[in-house]
Amino acid sequence: MSEKNLTRKRLEKAVESIENLNEGQTEFLQAVREVYGSLAPVLEENPECFDQKVLERISEPERQIIFRVPWQDDNGEVHINRGFRVEFNSALGPYKGGLRFHPSVNLSIIKFLGFEQIFKNALTGKPIGGGKGGADFNPRGRSDDEIMRFCQSFMTELYRHLGENRDIPAGDIGVGTREIGYLFGQYKRIANQYESGMITGKDPEWGGTLVRNEATGYGLAYFVREMLAVQDETLEGKTVVVSGSGNVATYAIEKVEELNGRVVACSDSDGYVYDSSGIDLELVKQIKQVERGRIRVYAERKEGAEFHDEGSIWSITCDVALPCATQNELQADDAKALVENGCMVVAEGANMPASIEAIDILHEAGVAFGPGKAANAGGVAVSALEMHQNASRDALTFDETDRRLQEIMKQIHATCISTARQYGTPGNYIHGANIAGFKKVANSVLALGVI
Ligand code: NDP
Ligand code: 2IT
């Protein structure tokens, strides 16, 4: 059997054993297939990864914590939610990754997010391992007091597993600066110490860093700028569609507009708004951040804008598509529509928003595709700067942090390009990101021994 075939066979065997071990964990297995599907050329060079069971080791979390989160609503009714923290891999540094509060949260979703986070964090070049957590709690319609009580109960159990050298959470869907404040406050109270570096995404007034709030969306726009530059293009005058209207979407829109792109649509889980004159970001911020309302209100307040509660946002003609809501929101049919309408770049602001079939369709049509673990790494990269700032008890300016973010996104882009070229698939950002992230993690896993 040729070296190549032997590698493919051993890779297939490893993936099969991971599938058998994690039956039914659809999202997690999708993420595993997506990453390990890129690795044949690097494994051919490094067969010791098979002998040392590196694939099996990386895909098995170091620790999985599942806990009860009891809390009382404003009427005194008791609710029980399920909390999670998957401490996936600490070869490169303490576990690092966000917390998601959404009713869909389950172990498979937290594991897929934690698995992605390992390689994303490696790509940032910062000394951070991978983890993720959250709860199946639905924050929609909950009062501020209810959110506070939930966060306090969640942290009362989780605090014993956290620490600036152990595990450092941050935000994700349903967890923003307000929730980080309540979580940090409860940790501070229980631990009886002001340990700023135990969580990131804090308000700059109490230990956070400027730009963290904007970082994922800004970083995505900076990454897209690099992708377009490869094609001798810029964002100037490009029509852009952004899904979602939360943290990532909002600041992606802001930076794309600053770079003179024209964003014509955004969405939430009720539907999407189309505004041919360009999305009015101040109105989006008023509705989503100030009023914590629904995006449909945008069309009621802005003349000429339309709200659609049916159909797909990806049917809108655009040059650049930025999925920034949630996993598997861009399916094969959506990819076909984007290709037919002449889209040139798709980059993931969300984690795993495009299905494997959708990515294949985009690749076949020659659309440049930026995977989340590279394109949305700006958020966690600035989290690492926040940890750095906390450890040195210093505070960077907005401009300095933004400059570093731009540098990091440039470096991640360059790594994807050079790695994809080196391993024989030039222009394939998925292979570039997966191989570069894996190599760094695998080398460290091997160096630290069988632990
Ligand atoms: P937010 O909670 O701020 O916003 C989420 C947005 O996505 C909302 O508009 C929400 O609409 C929409 N959405 C969520 N779930 C669904 C769903 N099942 N179907 C349709 N729409 C949905 O979260 P973020 O902006 O922080 O996160 C968005 C994505 O970006 C996630 O995939 C997250 O993992 C990823 N990400 C976030 C980072 C960060 O720093 N925050 C960093 C890197 C990646 P609705 O209000 O209707 O639920
Ligand atoms: O998916 C992600 O990278 C995040 N939600 C941010 C993680 C972090 O620790 O800042």
Coordinates of C-alpha atoms and ligand atoms in Angstrom, one line a residue:
M1 CA 0.0 0.0 0.0
S2 CA 1.3 3.5 -0.9
E3 CA 2.2 5.9 1.9
K4 CA -0.7 8.1 0.9
N5 CA -3.2 5.3 1.0
L6 CA -1.9 4.0 4.3
T7 CA -2.3 7.5 5.8
R8 CA -5.8 7.8 4.6
K9 CA -6.7 4.4 6.0
R10 CA -5.2 5.2 9.4
L11 CA -7.0 8.6 9.4
E12 CA -10.3 7.0 8.5
K13 CA -9.8 4.4 11.3
A14 CA -9.1 7.1 13.9
V15 CA -12.2 9.2 12.8
E16 CA -14.3 6.0 12.9
S17 CA -13.2 5.3 16.5
I18 CA -14.1 8.9 17.4
E19 CA -17.5 8.5 15.8
N20 CA -18.2 5.3 17.7
L21 CA -17.2 7.0 21.0
N22 CA -19.4 10.0 20.4
E23 CA -22.5 8.6 18.8
G24 CA -25.3 11.1 18.3
Q25 CA -23.1 14.2 18.9
T26 CA -23.9 15.5 15.5
E27 CA -22.3 19.0 15.7
F28 CA -19.2 17.7 17.5
L29 CA -18.7 15.0 14.8
Q30 CA -19.2 17.6 12.1
A31 CA -16.4 19.7 13.5
V32 CA -14.1 16.7 13.9
R33 CA -14.7 15.6 10.3
E34 CA -14.1 19.2 9.1
V35 CA -10.8 19.5 10.9
Y36 CA -9.4 16.0 10.5
G37 CA -10.5 15.9 6.8
S38 CA -7.7 18.4 6.1
L39 CA -5.0 16.5 7.8
A40 CA -3.9 13.7 5.5
P41 CA -0.8 15.6 4.0
V42 CA 0.5 16.6 7.4
L43 CA -0.1 13.1 8.9
E44 CA 1.8 11.5 6.0
E45 CA 4.8 13.5 7.1
N46 CA 4.2 12.7 10.8
P47 CA 3.1 9.1 11.2
E48 CA 4.0 9.3 14.9
C49 CA 0.7 11.1 15.4
F50 CA -1.0 7.8 14.7
D51 CA 1.3 5.8 16.9
Q52 CA 0.9 8.3 19.7
K53 CA -2.9 8.4 19.2
V54 CA -2.8 12.2 18.9
L55 CA -6.1 12.5 17.0
E56 CA -7.9 10.4 19.6
R57 CA -6.2 12.4 22.4
I58 CA -7.1 15.8 21.0
S59 CA -10.7 14.9 20.3
E60 CA -11.3 13.6 23.9
P61 CA -11.8 16.6 26.3
E62 CA -9.4 16.6 29.2
R63 CA -12.4 17.3 31.5
Q64 CA -16.2 17.7 31.0
I65 CA -18.2 19.4 33.8
I66 CA -22.0 19.2 33.8
F67 CA -23.9 20.8 36.6
R68 CA -27.3 21.9 37.9
V69 CA -28.2 25.6 37.8
P70 CA -31.2 26.3 40.0
W71 CA -32.7 29.8 40.1
Q72 CA -35.9 31.7 40.9
D73 CA -37.7 33.9 38.4
D74 CA -39.3 37.2 39.4
N75 CA -42.5 35.4 40.5
G76 CA -40.7 33.1 42.8
E77 CA -41.0 30.1 40.5
V78 CA -38.0 27.7 40.6
H79 CA -36.2 26.8 37.4
I80 CA -33.5 24.2 36.8
N81 CA -31.1 24.5 33.9
R82 CA -28.1 22.5 32.8
G83 CA -24.7 24.1 32.9
F84 CA -21.6 22.9 31.0
R85 CA -17.9 23.6 30.8
V86 CA -15.8 21.4 28.6
E87 CA -12.1 21.9 29.3
F88 CA -10.9 20.5 26.0
N89 CA -7.2 20.9 25.7
S90 CA -4.5 22.7 27.7
A91 CA -1.4 21.9 25.8
L92 CA -0.8 25.5 24.8
G93 CA -2.1 27.3 27.9
P94 CA -5.0 27.4 30.3
Y95 CA -8.4 26.6 28.9
K96 CA -9.9 29.6 27.1
G97 CA -13.3 30.0 25.4
G98 CA -16.7 31.6 25.8
L99 CA -19.9 30.7 27.5
R100 CA -23.2 30.4 25.5
F101 CA -26.6 30.8 27.0
H102 CA -29.2 29.5 24.5
P103 CA -32.0 26.9 24.8
S104 CA -30.4 24.8 22.1
V105 CA -27.2 24.2 24.2
N106 CA -26.3 20.6 24.8
L107 CA -23.1 18.6 25.2
S108 CA -22.6 18.1 21.5
I109 CA -22.8 21.9 20.8
I110 CA -20.4 22.8 23.6
K111 CA -18.0 20.1 22.5
F112 CA -18.0 21.3 18.9
L113 CA -17.3 24.8 20.1
G114 CA -14.6 23.7 22.4
F115 CA -12.9 21.6 19.7
E116 CA -12.9 24.5 17.2
Q117 CA -11.6 26.8 20.0
I118 CA -8.4 24.6 20.4
F119 CA -7.2 25.3 16.8
K120 CA -8.5 28.8 16.7
N121 CA -6.6 29.7 19.8
A122 CA -3.5 28.1 18.4
L123 CA -3.8 30.2 15.3
T124 CA -3.8 33.5 17.3
G125 CA -0.2 32.7 18.4
K126 CA -1.2 33.4 22.0
P127 CA -0.6 30.9 24.9
I128 CA -4.1 29.7 25.4
G129 CA -5.7 26.2 25.4
G130 CA -9.3 25.5 24.3
G131 CA -12.5 25.2 26.2
K132 CA -16.2 26.2 26.0
G133 CA -19.2 26.3 28.3
G134 CA -22.7 27.5 28.7
A135 CA -26.2 26.5 29.7
D136 CA -29.6 25.7 28.0
F137 CA -31.0 28.8 29.6
N138 CA -33.1 31.1 27.4
P139 CA -32.4 34.7 28.3
R140 CA -35.1 36.0 25.9
G141 CA -37.7 38.1 27.8
R142 CA -35.9 37.6 31.2
S143 CA -35.6 40.7 33.4
D144 CA -32.3 42.1 34.5
D145 CA -32.7 40.6 38.0
E146 CA -33.5 37.2 36.6
I147 CA -30.3 37.3 34.4
M148 CA -28.3 38.3 37.5
R149 CA -29.7 35.5 39.6
F150 CA -29.1 33.0 36.8
C151 CA -25.5 34.2 36.4
Q152 CA -24.9 34.0 40.1
S153 CA -26.2 30.5 40.4
F154 CA -24.2 29.4 37.4
M155 CA -20.9 30.8 38.8
T156 CA -21.6 29.4 42.3
E157 CA -20.9 26.0 40.9
L158 CA -18.4 26.8 38.1
Y159 CA -16.1 29.0 40.2
R160 CA -14.1 26.1 41.7
H161 CA -13.0 25.1 38.2
L162 CA -11.9 28.6 37.0
G163 CA -8.9 30.8 37.6
E164 CA -6.5 32.9 35.6
N165 CA -4.0 30.0 35.2
R166 CA -6.7 27.3 35.0
D167 CA -9.7 28.2 32.9
I168 CA -10.8 31.6 31.6
P169 CA -14.3 32.0 30.2
A170 CA -15.7 34.9 28.1
G171 CA -18.9 35.7 26.2
D172 CA -20.7 33.9 23.3
I173 CA -24.3 33.8 22.2
G174 CA -26.5 35.3 25.0
V175 CA -23.5 36.3 27.1
G176 CA -22.3 39.9 26.8
T177 CA -20.8 42.5 29.0
R178 CA -23.8 42.5 31.4
E179 CA -23.6 38.8 32.0
I180 CA -19.8 38.9 32.3
G181 CA -20.3 41.5 35.0
Y182 CA -22.6 39.3 37.1
L183 CA -20.4 36.3 36.6
F184 CA -17.3 38.1 37.6
G185 CA -19.0 39.7 40.6
Q186 CA -20.1 36.4 41.9
Y187 CA -16.6 34.9 41.4
K188 CA -15.0 37.8 43.2
R189 CA -17.4 37.4 46.1
I190 CA -16.9 33.7 46.5
A191 CA -13.1 33.7 46.0
N192 CA -12.7 36.8 48.0
Q193 CA -10.1 38.2 45.5
Y194 CA -10.1 40.6 42.6
E195 CA -8.7 38.2 40.1
S196 CA -9.3 40.2 36.9
G197 CA -7.7 37.6 34.6
M198 CA -10.2 34.8 35.4
I199 CA -12.7 36.0 32.8
T200 CA -12.5 38.2 29.7
G201 CA -15.0 40.5 28.0
K202 CA -15.2 42.7 31.1
D203 CA -16.1 46.3 30.8
P204 CA -13.0 48.5 30.5
E205 CA -14.1 50.4 33.7
W206 CA -13.6 47.2 35.8
G207 CA -10.6 45.5 34.2
G208 CA -11.7 44.9 30.6
T209 CA -9.8 46.0 27.6
L210 CA -10.9 48.5 25.0
V211 CA -11.8 46.9 21.6
R212 CA -12.8 43.5 23.1
N213 CA -16.5 44.3 22.5
E214 CA -15.8 45.1 18.9
A215 CA -13.0 42.6 18.3
T216 CA -14.7 39.6 16.7
G217 CA -16.6 41.7 14.1
Y218 CA -13.7 44.1 13.5
G219 CA -11.3 41.2 13.2
L220 CA -13.7 39.5 10.7
A221 CA -13.7 42.6 8.5
Y222 CA -9.9 42.8 8.7
F223 CA -9.6 39.2 7.6
V224 CA -12.0 39.8 4.7
R225 CA -9.9 42.8 3.7
E226 CA -6.9 40.4 3.5
M227 CA -8.9 37.9 1.5
L228 CA -10.0 40.5 -1.0
A229 CA -6.4 41.9 -1.3
V230 CA -5.3 38.5 -2.6
Q231 CA -7.7 39.1 -5.4
D232 CA -6.5 42.7 -5.8
E233 CA -9.8 43.9 -4.5
T234 CA -11.0 46.0 -1.5
L235 CA -14.2 46.3 0.4
E236 CA -14.9 49.7 -1.2
G237 CA -18.3 49.7 -2.9
K238 CA -18.9 45.9 -2.2
T239 CA -22.4 44.8 -1.4
V240 CA -22.2 42.8 1.9
V241 CA -24.8 40.6 3.6
V242 CA -24.3 39.9 7.3
S243 CA -26.5 37.4 9.2
G244 CA -27.3 37.9 12.9
S245 CA -27.6 41.3 14.7
G246 CA -25.8 40.5 17.9
N247 CA -22.2 41.3 19.0
V248 CA -20.3 39.8 16.1
A249 CA -22.7 41.0 13.4
T250 CA -23.0 44.5 14.8
Y251 CA -19.3 45.2 14.8
A252 CA -18.7 43.4 11.5
I253 CA -21.3 45.8 10.0
E254 CA -19.6 48.8 11.7
K255 CA -16.1 48.0 10.3
V256 CA -17.3 47.0 6.8
E257 CA -19.2 50.3 6.6
E258 CA -16.0 52.2 7.8
L259 CA -14.1 50.4 5.0
N260 CA -16.8 51.7 2.6
G261 CA -18.5 48.4 2.0
R262 CA -22.3 48.6 1.8
V263 CA -24.2 46.2 4.1
V264 CA -27.7 45.6 2.9
A265 CA -29.1 43.0 5.2
C266 CA -28.9 41.5 8.7
S267 CA -31.1 39.2 10.8
D268 CA -32.2 37.5 13.9
S269 CA -33.9 34.1 14.5
D270 CA -37.3 35.6 13.5
G271 CA -36.1 36.7 10.0
Y272 CA -34.0 39.2 8.0
V273 CA -34.2 42.9 7.1
Y274 CA -33.2 44.1 3.7
D275 CA -32.3 47.7 3.3
S276 CA -31.1 48.6 -0.2
S277 CA -29.9 52.0 1.0
G278 CA -27.5 50.4 3.4
I279 CA -28.1 49.2 7.0
D280 CA -28.4 52.1 9.5
L281 CA -26.1 50.8 12.2
E282 CA -27.2 53.3 14.8
L283 CA -30.8 52.1 14.4
V284 CA -29.6 48.4 14.8
K285 CA -27.7 49.3 18.0
Q286 CA -30.7 51.2 19.4
I287 CA -33.0 48.2 18.8
K288 CA -30.7 45.4 19.7
Q289 CA -28.4 46.9 22.4
V290 CA -30.5 49.6 24.0
E291 CA -34.0 48.2 23.7
R292 CA -32.9 44.5 23.6
G293 CA -35.7 44.2 20.9
R294 CA -36.2 42.3 17.7
I295 CA -34.8 43.2 14.3
R296 CA -38.2 43.3 12.6
V297 CA -38.7 46.7 14.3
Y298 CA -36.0 48.0 12.0
A299 CA -38.3 47.8 9.0
E300 CA -41.1 49.5 10.9
R301 CA -38.8 52.5 11.6
K302 CA -36.8 52.8 8.5
E303 CA -38.5 53.8 5.2
G304 CA -37.8 51.5 2.3
A305 CA -36.5 48.6 4.5
E306 CA -38.2 45.3 4.3
F307 CA -38.6 42.5 6.9
H308 CA -38.8 38.9 5.7
D309 CA -39.8 36.1 8.1
E310 CA -39.6 33.5 5.3
G311 CA -36.9 32.6 2.8
S312 CA -33.1 32.9 3.2
I313 CA -30.9 35.9 3.8
W314 CA -28.4 34.2 1.4
S315 CA -30.8 34.7 -1.5
I316 CA -29.8 38.4 -1.6
T317 CA -27.3 39.3 -4.3
C318 CA -24.0 40.2 -2.7
D319 CA -20.2 40.3 -3.2
V320 CA -19.4 39.3 0.3
A321 CA -21.4 37.1 2.7
L322 CA -20.7 37.1 6.4
P323 CA -22.6 34.5 8.5
C324 CA -22.5 35.9 12.0
A325 CA -25.4 34.2 13.8
T326 CA -25.1 30.5 14.6
Q327 CA -24.0 27.0 13.4
N328 CA -25.3 25.5 10.2
E329 CA -27.2 28.6 9.2
L330 CA -25.7 28.4 5.6
Q331 CA -26.7 25.2 3.9
A332 CA -26.0 23.7 0.4
D333 CA -29.0 25.6 -1.2
D334 CA -27.8 28.8 0.3
A335 CA -24.3 28.3 -1.1
K336 CA -25.8 27.6 -4.5
A337 CA -27.7 30.8 -4.4
L338 CA -24.6 32.8 -3.4
V339 CA -22.6 31.3 -6.2
E340 CA -25.4 32.0 -8.8
N341 CA -25.6 35.6 -7.6
G342 CA -21.8 36.1 -8.1
C343 CA -20.6 36.2 -4.5
M344 CA -16.8 36.3 -4.3
V345 CA -16.0 35.9 -0.6
V346 CA -17.7 34.1 2.3
A347 CA -16.2 34.4 5.7
E348 CA -17.5 32.9 9.0
G349 CA -18.1 35.3 11.9
A350 CA -20.1 32.6 13.7
N351 CA -18.7 29.2 14.6
M352 CA -19.3 26.6 11.9
P353 CA -22.2 28.5 10.3
A354 CA -21.6 26.8 6.9
S355 CA -22.3 23.1 6.5
I356 CA -19.6 20.8 4.9
E357 CA -21.7 20.5 1.8
A358 CA -22.1 24.3 1.5
I359 CA -18.3 24.7 1.8
D360 CA -17.7 22.1 -0.9
I361 CA -20.1 24.0 -3.3
L362 CA -18.4 27.3 -2.6
H363 CA -14.9 25.8 -3.1
E364 CA -15.9 24.1 -6.4
A365 CA -17.2 27.4 -7.7
G366 CA -14.0 29.2 -6.7
V367 CA -15.5 31.4 -4.0
A368 CA -12.9 32.3 -1.4
F369 CA -14.0 30.8 1.9
G370 CA -12.7 32.0 5.3
P371 CA -13.4 29.4 8.1
G372 CA -14.5 30.7 11.5
K373 CA -11.4 29.4 13.4
A374 CA -9.4 31.9 11.4
A375 CA -11.9 34.6 10.4
N376 CA -13.5 35.1 13.8
A377 CA -10.3 34.6 15.9
G378 CA -10.1 38.3 16.6
G379 CA -12.4 38.0 19.6
V380 CA -10.4 35.5 21.5
A381 CA -7.1 37.2 20.4
V382 CA -8.2 40.4 22.1
S383 CA -9.3 38.3 25.1
A384 CA -5.7 37.1 25.3
L385 CA -4.6 40.8 25.2
E386 CA -7.0 41.4 28.0
M387 CA -5.4 38.6 30.1
H388 CA -2.0 40.1 29.3
Q389 CA -3.2 43.5 30.4
N390 CA -4.7 42.1 33.6
A391 CA -1.5 40.2 34.4
S392 CA 0.6 43.3 34.1
R393 CA -2.1 45.5 35.8
D394 CA -1.8 47.9 32.8
A395 CA -4.3 49.2 30.3
L396 CA -3.8 49.6 26.6
T397 CA -5.4 52.4 24.5
F398 CA -8.1 51.7 22.0
D399 CA -5.8 52.5 19.0
E400 CA -3.0 50.3 20.3
T401 CA -5.3 47.3 20.9
D402 CA -6.9 47.8 17.5
R403 CA -3.5 48.0 15.9
R404 CA -2.5 44.7 17.5
L405 CA -5.8 43.1 16.4
Q406 CA -5.1 44.1 12.8
E407 CA -1.6 42.6 13.0
I408 CA -3.0 39.3 14.4
M409 CA -5.6 39.0 11.8
K410 CA -3.0 39.7 9.1
Q411 CA -0.8 37.1 10.6
I412 CA -3.5 34.5 10.7
H413 CA -4.4 35.2 7.1
A414 CA -0.8 34.8 6.0
T415 CA -0.5 31.5 8.0
C416 CA -3.6 30.1 6.2
I417 CA -2.2 31.1 2.8
S418 CA 1.3 29.8 3.3
T419 CA 0.2 26.6 5.0
A420 CA -2.3 25.8 2.3
R421 CA 0.3 26.4 -0.4
Q422 CA 2.9 24.3 1.4
Y423 CA 0.5 21.4 1.6
G424 CA -0.6 21.5 -2.0
T425 CA -4.0 23.2 -1.8
P426 CA -3.2 26.9 -2.5
G427 CA -6.1 29.2 -1.7
N428 CA -7.8 26.7 0.5
Y429 CA -8.2 28.6 3.8
I430 CA -9.8 25.6 5.5
H431 CA -6.8 23.3 4.9
G432 CA -4.4 26.2 5.8
A433 CA -6.2 26.9 9.1
N434 CA -6.7 23.3 10.1
I435 CA -3.2 22.1 9.3
A436 CA -1.5 25.1 10.9
G437 CA -3.6 24.9 14.1
F438 CA -3.2 21.2 14.3
K439 CA 0.5 21.2 13.9
K440 CA 1.0 23.6 16.8
V441 CA -1.3 21.7 19.1
A442 CA 0.0 18.2 18.1
N443 CA 3.6 19.2 18.6
S444 CA 2.8 20.5 22.1
V445 CA 0.7 17.4 22.9
L446 CA 3.6 15.2 22.0
A447 CA 6.2 17.3 23.8
L448 CA 4.2 17.1 27.1
G449 CA 4.1 13.3 27.1
V450 CA 1.2 10.9 27.6
I451 CA -0.8 12.8 30.2
Ligands
NDP1 P1 -25.2 37.3 20.3 O1 -26.0 36.6 21.3 O2 -24.7 38.7 20.5 O3 -26.0 37.3 18.9 C1 -26.4 36.2 18.3 C2 -27.2 36.5 17.0 O4 -27.4 35.3 16.3 C3 -28.5 37.1 17.3 O5 -28.9 38.0 16.3 C4 -29.4 35.9 17.3 O6 -30.8 36.1 17.1 C5 -28.8 35.0 16.2 N1 -29.0 33.6 16.5 C6 -28.6 32.9 17.6 N2 -29.1 31.6 17.6 C7 -29.8 31.6 16.4 C8 -30.5 30.5 15.8 N3 -30.5 29.3 16.4 N4 -31.0 30.8 14.6 C9 -31.0 32.0 14.0 N5 -30.3 33.0 14.6 C10 -29.7 32.8 15.8 O7 -24.0 36.3 20.0 P2 -22.6 36.6 19.2 O8 -22.8 37.7 18.2 O9 -21.6 36.8 20.3 O10 -22.3 35.2 18.5 C11 -22.7 35.0 17.2 C12 -21.8 33.8 16.6 O11 -20.4 34.3 16.7 C13 -21.9 32.5 17.4 O12 -21.7 31.5 16.5 C14 -20.6 32.6 18.3 O13 -20.2 31.3 18.7 C15 -19.6 33.3 17.3 N6 -18.5 34.0 18.0 C16 -18.6 34.9 18.9 C17 -17.5 35.5 19.5 C18 -17.7 36.6 20.5 O14 -16.6 37.2 20.8 N7 -18.8 37.0 20.9 C19 -16.2 35.2 19.0 C20 -16.1 34.3 17.9 C21 -17.3 33.7 17.4 P3 -31.9 35.9 18.3 O15 -31.8 37.2 19.1 O16 -33.2 35.8 17.5 O17 -31.5 34.7 19.0
2IT2 O1 -15.9 31.6 19.9 C1 -15.1 32.4 20.4 O2 -14.0 32.5 20.0 C2 -15.6 33.2 21.5 N1 -16.8 33.1 21.8 C3 -14.7 34.1 22.3 C4 -13.9 33.3 23.2 C5 -13.0 34.1 24.2 O3 -12.5 33.5 25.1 O4 -12.9 35.4 24.0

